[in-house]
């Protein structure tokens, strides 16, 4: 052990109570930082996972029309035109097959599925509800969503067996008081067709579970009178973080508007982000307090140990050594504080994870959501290190500046 | 670092410490006092000097200057022929560690450490010996001041006189060329005073170290090679 580290240890143990105080502040600061990050990002990552799991990481939504050609196509029936910053978007996709082929060429695309979407009214013998039907090719769609894992009643295998088979969202089914096997009627543009619930799914995102109904793509085409085309093409990526970059490349190559998930749910994502940052700022205050406690402890030790400082200086310890002795003390407290804080944070996080909590507004969960992420620990410890070390620098340098002659005469301040 | 190291005993009589015309003022404003008024002094290897004089005449102030713990307002200090009074903090610190052993008037041990650790401290800083050799030397030094039995005691568990003897052992740890001791026997009974004084004189004779001590004890002053009476900031 270096002489400076050895001395630092002794100085600390001589001031046990103050040292324990800064140690507990450090543990608290690191621990609470970890817990808040784990919980806030827990809800966020649940939301993101569910959202990507339901609606894919990327969606090709509209065709981009350069203004030169717009006249020729705008006459086509059922296609609306809207302008955005000089670029025109034609809603929907005319040739899904061609796009799917092209998209499959991109590296990182795990699955592609064309979806035809339409607003309808559903009536059971009890009630009438608005809903959105999603016409899908089940095999393709299972490769771009986690639908298979979200079935809470019925059997997914029955979906392909008959054109009247339907997969219904949990909340929608509850409202219509339908269970697996029950039949219902879809009304669209004056026409009515009868379908049967073969399975009920629950994604956890309330918006989806309340309005969505999956039908076979062929049946949906016939019902909505759109024999070709798709409303959007949904994709699944091996790395969802790359969605924006991939989207940009696809826009250029396919001349379609490609929407990454980060853009699709931008309001919620920004809300979560703001929440995470604001809670990080709040808990940084705790590490600030840890820094202040350390400052206080060291300032006290400096005052109490001025004579020792004079003795050390008289036997050849440099100013630098004195600074080091005091920074070592901060480092020792930090080392124990980091380990203790990480353990404390992990313990509280796992306790919080078991707290029952019923949410069913934005998404549905029955317990507190946490994310186990090693980076939270790194961030928490790094913040504490920065705070405590900066706070320690002041007393450490003050100690180093003391003149041995002033100390022994008692005129040091 | 000075080329001369304490470990190589030089012939007695060599000049190791010289100061000329030292002035030191203390206090500020109205309370500013001219404490040292042009002190000149020399210390030679193998020689024991006693500085005597009434309380408040400036003995400790002079010793702090000679020990490079303080800086003069005017005048020169040379250690081993090197001018130290104008050198920077690092050079003075290095000289303190390698060439000077200081015994404070008020014993000044580090209280969280044992007697042994206190004596080891300057050796560990200088790091010239192997750890085993340091321990052996520390034990020997504590034995020579009569504390061989109490090496593992914390400084707080030692009496005033015992602490003072540990401080003396510590001052000798790095075999400094110059030993400056401010009333090293102030807290000691006759027997221990004699032992400490004998140790210091023996070191001066055997290892060619220069010893400068401040004392109020006329008997001890008498037994030194030279006695320098001081009055009101000047040698008389
Ligand atoms: N900070 C200070 N401000 C003003 N005067 C001071 C200060 N410190 C010491 N003095 C004065 O300097 C003079 C010399 O002090 P010093 O400690 O050197 O005396 P001394 O000879 O060692 O005395 P003693 O034998 O009592 O130890 C004293 O008169 C003292 O009053
Ligand atoms: Mg004195």
Coordinates of C-alpha atoms in Angstrom, one line a residue, chain B residues 25 93-94 96 145 159:
Chain B
X25 CA 8.9 39.3 10.9
X93 CA 10.4 19.5 0.6
X94 CA 12.9 17.1 -1.0
X96 CA 13.6 18.1 4.3
X145 CA 15.2 5.7 22.8
X159 CA 2.9 9.4 27.7

